[in-house]
PDB file of C-alpha atoms in Angstrom:
ATOM      1  CA  MET A   1      10.421 -41.435 -13.978  1.00  0.00           C
ATOM      2  CA  SER A   2      11.602 -41.991 -10.490  1.00  0.00           C
ATOM      3  CA  THR A   3      12.217 -45.634  -8.977  1.00  0.00           C
ATOM      4  CA  GLU A   4      10.022 -47.222  -6.352  1.00  0.00           C
ATOM      5  CA  ALA A   5      13.294 -47.027  -4.110  1.00  0.00           C
ATOM      6  CA  GLN A   6      13.976 -43.344  -4.929  1.00  0.00           C
ATOM      7  CA  ILE A   7      10.489 -42.385  -3.858  1.00  0.00           C
ATOM      8  CA  ARG A   8      11.051 -44.401  -0.531  1.00  0.00           C
ATOM      9  CA  ALA A   9      14.155 -42.649   0.043  1.00  0.00           C
ATOM     10  CA  ASN A  10      12.575 -39.333  -0.711  1.00  0.00           C
ATOM     11  CA  ARG A  11       9.726 -39.896   1.676  1.00  0.00           C
ATOM     12  CA  ALA A  12      12.157 -41.051   4.505  1.00  0.00           C
ATOM     13  CA  ASN A  13      14.387 -37.713   3.839  1.00  0.00           C
ATOM     14  CA  ALA A  14      11.122 -35.771   3.842  1.00  0.00           C
ATOM     15  CA  GLU A  15       9.944 -37.023   7.334  1.00  0.00           C
ATOM     16  CA  LEU A  16      13.389 -35.814   8.591  1.00  0.00           C
ATOM     17  CA  SER A  17      13.058 -32.305   7.428  1.00  0.00           C
ATOM     18  CA  THR A  18      10.912 -30.328   9.936  1.00  0.00           C
ATOM     19  CA  GLY A  19      12.055 -26.571   8.954  1.00  0.00           C
ATOM     20  CA  PRO A  20      12.936 -24.054  11.484  1.00  0.00           C
ATOM     21  CA  ARG A  21      11.809 -24.616  15.029  1.00  0.00           C
ATOM     22  CA  SER A  22      12.756 -21.700  16.886  1.00  0.00           C
ATOM     23  CA  GLU A  23      11.026 -18.156  16.388  1.00  0.00           C
ATOM     24  CA  THR A  24      14.244 -16.460  15.037  1.00  0.00           C
ATOM     25  CA  GLY A  25      14.637 -19.407  12.272  1.00  0.00           C
ATOM     26  CA  LYS A  26      10.987 -18.967  11.320  1.00  0.00           C
ATOM     27  CA  GLU A  27      11.112 -15.398  10.874  1.00  0.00           C
ATOM     28  CA  THR A  28      14.490 -15.897   8.857  1.00  0.00           C
ATOM     29  CA  SER A  29      13.209 -18.356   6.670  1.00  0.00           C
ATOM     30  CA  SER A  30       9.813 -16.457   6.142  1.00  0.00           C
ATOM     31  CA  HIS A  31      11.959 -13.761   4.080  1.00  0.00           C
ATOM     32  CA  ASN A  32      13.931 -16.342   2.113  1.00  0.00           C
ATOM     33  CA  ARG A  33      12.426 -15.620  -1.267  1.00  0.00           C
ATOM     34  CA  ALA A  34      12.208 -12.011  -0.582  1.00  0.00           C
ATOM     35  CA  VAL A  35      14.352 -10.587  -3.299  1.00  0.00           C
ATOM     36  CA  HIS A  36      13.085  -7.342  -4.172  1.00  0.00           C
ATOM     37  CA  CYS A  37       9.776  -6.959  -1.405  1.00  0.00           C
ATOM     38  CA  LEU A  38       7.646  -5.795  -4.175  1.00  0.00           C
ATOM     39  CA  THR A  39       5.168  -8.459  -3.571  1.00  0.00           C
ATOM     40  CA  ALA A  40       5.406  -8.684   0.176  1.00  0.00           C
ATOM     41  CA  SER A  41       2.082  -8.171   2.357  1.00  0.00           C
ATOM     42  CA  LEU A  42       4.651  -6.452   4.954  1.00  0.00           C
ATOM     43  CA  PHE A  43       5.958  -3.307   3.757  1.00  0.00           C
ATOM     44  CA  THR A  44       9.642  -2.828   4.565  1.00  0.00           C
ATOM     45  CA  VAL A  45      12.282  -0.230   3.760  1.00  0.00           C
ATOM     46  CA  LEU A  46      15.019  -2.395   2.259  1.00  0.00           C
ATOM     47  CA  PRO A  47      18.679  -1.735   3.469  1.00  0.00           C
ATOM     48  CA  TRP A  48      19.847  -0.150   0.216  1.00  0.00           C
ATOM     49  CA  GLU A  49      16.939   2.505   0.573  1.00  0.00           C
ATOM     50  CA  SER A  50      16.874   5.413   2.870  1.00  0.00           C
ATOM     51  CA  LYS A  51      14.474   5.235   5.680  1.00  0.00           C
ATOM     52  CA  ASP A  52      14.575   9.053   6.228  1.00  0.00           C
ATOM     53  CA  GLU A  53      13.320   9.632   2.190  1.00  0.00           C
ATOM     54  CA  TYR A  54      10.640   7.389   3.088  1.00  0.00           C
ATOM     55  CA  ASP A  55       9.847   9.152   6.294  1.00  0.00           C
ATOM     56  CA  ASP A  56       9.936  12.367   4.217  1.00  0.00           C
ATOM     57  CA  LEU A  57       7.691  10.955   1.486  1.00  0.00           C
ATOM     58  CA  PHE A  58       5.057   9.654   4.225  1.00  0.00           C
ATOM     59  CA  ASN A  59       5.217  13.232   6.075  1.00  0.00           C
ATOM     60  CA  SER A  60       4.810  15.238   2.798  1.00  0.00           C
ATOM     61  CA  LEU A  61       1.564  13.313   2.220  1.00  0.00           C
ATOM     62  CA  LEU A  62       0.559  13.522   5.718  1.00  0.00           C
ATOM     63  CA  PHE A  63       1.071  17.529   5.338  1.00  0.00           C
ATOM     64  CA  LYS A  64      -0.941  17.678   2.107  1.00  0.00           C
ATOM     65  CA  PHE A  65      -3.862  15.618   3.187  1.00  0.00           C
ATOM     66  CA  THR A  66      -4.022  16.211   6.878  1.00  0.00           C
ATOM     67  CA  PRO A  67      -5.985  13.194   7.847  1.00  0.00           C
ATOM     68  CA  GLN A  68      -8.877  13.680   9.990  1.00  0.00           C
ATOM     69  CA  ASP A  69      -9.284  10.135  11.721  1.00  0.00           C
ATOM     70  CA  SER A  70      -7.580   6.894  11.605  1.00  0.00           C
ATOM     71  CA  VAL A  71      -9.087   5.804   8.463  1.00  0.00           C
ATOM     72  CA  GLU A  72      -7.470   8.573   6.476  1.00  0.00           C
ATOM     73  CA  HIS A  73      -4.325   8.029   8.098  1.00  0.00           C
ATOM     74  CA  THR A  74      -4.166   4.483   6.915  1.00  0.00           C
ATOM     75  CA  LEU A  75      -5.035   5.521   3.375  1.00  0.00           C
ATOM     76  CA  ILE A  76      -2.417   8.102   3.425  1.00  0.00           C
ATOM     77  CA  GLU A  77      -0.048   5.412   4.618  1.00  0.00           C
ATOM     78  CA  LYS A  78      -0.875   3.088   1.876  1.00  0.00           C
ATOM     79  CA  MET A  79      -0.472   5.882  -0.713  1.00  0.00           C
ATOM     80  CA  ALA A  80       3.099   6.621   0.874  1.00  0.00           C
ATOM     81  CA  GLN A  81       3.879   3.023   0.687  1.00  0.00           C
ATOM     82  CA  SER A  82       2.461   2.227  -2.705  1.00  0.00           C
ATOM     83  CA  GLN A  83       4.209   5.434  -4.324  1.00  0.00           C
ATOM     84  CA  TRP A  84       7.727   4.026  -2.364  1.00  0.00           C
ATOM     85  CA  LEU A  85       7.359   0.719  -4.213  1.00  0.00           C
ATOM     86  CA  ALA A  86       6.543   1.912  -7.388  1.00  0.00           C
ATOM     87  CA  ARG A  87       9.588   4.033  -7.221  1.00  0.00           C
ATOM     88  CA  ARG A  88      11.509   0.758  -6.055  1.00  0.00           C
ATOM     89  CA  ALA A  89      10.343  -1.185  -9.088  1.00  0.00           C
ATOM     90  CA  LEU A  90      11.465   1.813 -11.466  1.00  0.00           C
ATOM     91  CA  ILE A  91      14.817   1.721  -9.995  1.00  0.00           C
ATOM     92  CA  LEU A  92      15.093  -1.931 -10.414  1.00  0.00           C
ATOM     93  CA  GLN A  93      14.044  -1.737 -13.974  1.00  0.00           C
ATOM     94  CA  GLY A  94      16.932   0.580 -14.453  1.00  0.00           C
ATOM     95  CA  THR A  95      19.327  -2.202 -13.001  1.00  0.00           C
ATOM     96  CA  CYS A  96      18.153  -4.575 -15.557  1.00  0.00           C
ATOM     97  CA  PHE A  97      19.945  -2.827 -18.672  1.00  0.00           C
ATOM     98  CA  ASP A  98      23.424  -3.407 -16.824  1.00  0.00           C
ATOM     99  CA  ARG A  99      24.436  -7.079 -17.721  1.00  0.00           C
ATOM    100  CA  ASP A 100      27.409  -7.147 -15.635  1.00  0.00           C
ATOM    101  CA  LEU A 101      24.989  -7.371 -12.330  1.00  0.00           C
ATOM    102  CA  PRO A 102      24.409 -10.983 -11.615  1.00  0.00           C
ATOM    103  CA  CYS A 103      20.539 -10.084 -10.722  1.00  0.00           C
ATOM    104  CA  CYS A 104      19.904  -8.840 -14.327  1.00  0.00           C
ATOM    105  CA  ARG A 105      20.792 -11.650 -16.563  1.00  0.00           C
ATOM    106  CA  ASP A 106      16.972 -13.039 -16.321  1.00  0.00           C
ATOM    107  CA  ASP A 107      15.096 -11.423 -19.085  1.00  0.00           C
ATOM    108  CA  LYS A 108      11.879 -11.854 -17.226  1.00  0.00           C
ATOM    109  CA  ARG A 109      12.795  -9.362 -14.501  1.00  0.00           C
ATOM    110  CA  LEU A 110      12.060  -6.064 -16.674  1.00  0.00           C
ATOM    111  CA  ALA A 111       8.638  -7.085 -17.589  1.00  0.00           C
ATOM    112  CA  ASN A 112       8.033  -8.140 -13.978  1.00  0.00           C
ATOM    113  CA  TYR A 113       9.314  -4.891 -12.589  1.00  0.00           C
ATOM    114  CA  ALA A 114       7.113  -2.927 -15.054  1.00  0.00           C
ATOM    115  CA  ARG A 115       4.141  -5.116 -13.756  1.00  0.00           C
ATOM    116  CA  TYR A 116       4.875  -4.206 -10.198  1.00  0.00           C
ATOM    117  CA  GLN A 117       5.413  -0.492 -11.013  1.00  0.00           C
ATOM    118  CA  THR A 118       2.077  -0.257 -12.772  1.00  0.00           C
ATOM    119  CA  THR A 119       0.477  -2.262  -9.744  1.00  0.00           C
ATOM    120  CA  HIS A 120       1.692  -0.102  -7.218  1.00  0.00           C
ATOM    121  CA  GLU A 121       1.046   3.187  -9.340  1.00  0.00           C
ATOM    122  CA  ARG A 122      -2.872   1.838  -9.381  1.00  0.00           C
ATOM    123  CA  ASN A 123      -2.701   1.277  -5.737  1.00  0.00           C
ATOM    124  CA  PHE A 124      -1.599   4.635  -4.901  1.00  0.00           C
ATOM    125  CA  ASP A 125      -4.427   5.987  -7.368  1.00  0.00           C
ATOM    126  CA  ARG A 126      -7.180   3.663  -5.707  1.00  0.00           C
ATOM    127  CA  ALA A 127      -5.945   4.794  -2.106  1.00  0.00           C
ATOM    128  CA  MET A 128      -6.228   8.572  -3.099  1.00  0.00           C
ATOM    129  CA  LYS A 129      -9.538   8.078  -4.688  1.00  0.00           C
ATOM    130  CA  GLN A 130     -10.975   6.219  -1.514  1.00  0.00           C
ATOM    131  CA  LEU A 131      -9.508   9.381   0.609  1.00  0.00           C
ATOM    132  CA  LEU A 132     -11.091  11.589  -1.764  1.00  0.00           C
ATOM    133  CA  THR A 133     -14.497   9.889  -1.767  1.00  0.00           C
ATOM    134  CA  LEU A 134     -14.397   9.602   1.955  1.00  0.00           C
ATOM    135  CA  ARG A 135     -13.828  13.362   2.274  1.00  0.00           C
ATOM    136  CA  ALA A 136     -16.484  14.412  -0.336  1.00  0.00           C
ATOM    137  CA  GLU A 137     -19.188  12.263   1.479  1.00  0.00           C
ATOM    138  CA  THR A 138     -18.163  13.564   5.086  1.00  0.00           C
ATOM    139  CA  ARG A 139     -18.215  17.008   3.187  1.00  0.00           C
ATOM    140  CA  LYS A 140     -21.794  16.238   1.810  1.00  0.00           C
ATOM    141  CA  LEU A 141     -23.228  15.031   5.365  1.00  0.00           C
ATOM    142  CA  GLU A 142     -21.873  18.087   6.887  1.00  0.00           C
ATOM    143  CA  ILE A 143     -23.478  20.446   4.287  1.00  0.00           C
ATOM    144  CA  GLY A 144     -26.551  18.391   4.448  1.00  0.00           C
ATOM    145  CA  PHE A 145     -26.691  19.233   8.272  1.00  0.00           C
ATOM    146  CA  GLU A 146     -26.285  22.660   8.093  1.00  0.00           C
ATOM    147  CA  SER A 147     -28.545  23.419   5.372  1.00  0.00           C
ATOM    148  CA  GLN A 148     -31.053  21.397   7.202  1.00  0.00           C
ATOM    149  CA  LYS A 149     -30.429  23.460  10.291  1.00  0.00           C
ATOM    150  CA  ARG A 150     -30.817  26.727   8.233  1.00  0.00           C
ATOM    151  CA  ALA A 151     -34.359  25.462   6.906  1.00  0.00           C
ATOM    152  CA  ALA A 152     -35.333  24.823  10.305  1.00  0.00           C
ATOM    153  CA  ALA A 153     -34.305  28.103  11.529  1.00  0.00           C
ATOM    154  CA  ARG A 154     -36.055  29.681   8.627  1.00  0.00           C
ATOM    155  CA  ASP A 155     -39.297  27.678   9.328  1.00  0.00           C
ATOM    156  CA  ALA A 156     -39.129  28.218  13.040  1.00  0.00           C
ATOM    157  CA  ASP A 157     -38.634  32.205  12.326  1.00  0.00           C
ATOM    158  CA  ARG A 158     -41.819  32.087   9.993  1.00  0.00           C
ATOM    159  CA  ARG A 159     -43.795  30.239  12.551  1.00  0.00           C
ATOM    160  CA  ALA A 160     -42.886  32.868  14.938  1.00  0.00           C
ATOM    161  CA  ALA A 161     -43.565  35.718  12.887  1.00  0.00           C
ATOM    162  CA  HIS A 162     -46.950  34.259  11.873  1.00  0.00           C
ATOM    163  CA  GLN A 163     -47.928  33.582  15.728  1.00  0.00           C
ATOM    164  CA  ALA A 164     -46.684  37.240  16.301  1.00  0.00           C
ATOM    165  CA  ALA A 165     -49.053  38.393  13.538  1.00  0.00           C
ATOM    166  CA  GLU A 166     -52.272  36.611  14.693  1.00  0.00           C
TER     167      GLU A 166
END
């Protein structure tokens, strides 16, 4: 239990601690705890990863799915990021078996990396399902309009034929 003097001293020190003041300092401190960037809300390719490989992955998904609008483009981007993060988690799991690395002396890391891998694989699947559902709904609307146009044209032809017969 802390003494009253320790509590007062701690509070006095806390008032002196204001954190970073410059924009650069705030940006730097916002990444203080970014160890593996598997949970970060802002996606980044880490320095030990290849930006070209990520770009190849993203471009291959763009080529395969050919987005029709910005919503589809965003879903494809989510797919690429999720797949990239799942791969990162898998690579980090592999490092957990090398006890000579200082980052792998924590036994909980392997379980965390496996959980992140599963999470990002699920995110990939969810984004792909959303993309395919969106495309199916768009196609149904287009087919619906086409069948309605054909039905209207048949009705018009029947009316014209009926009027010509009278």
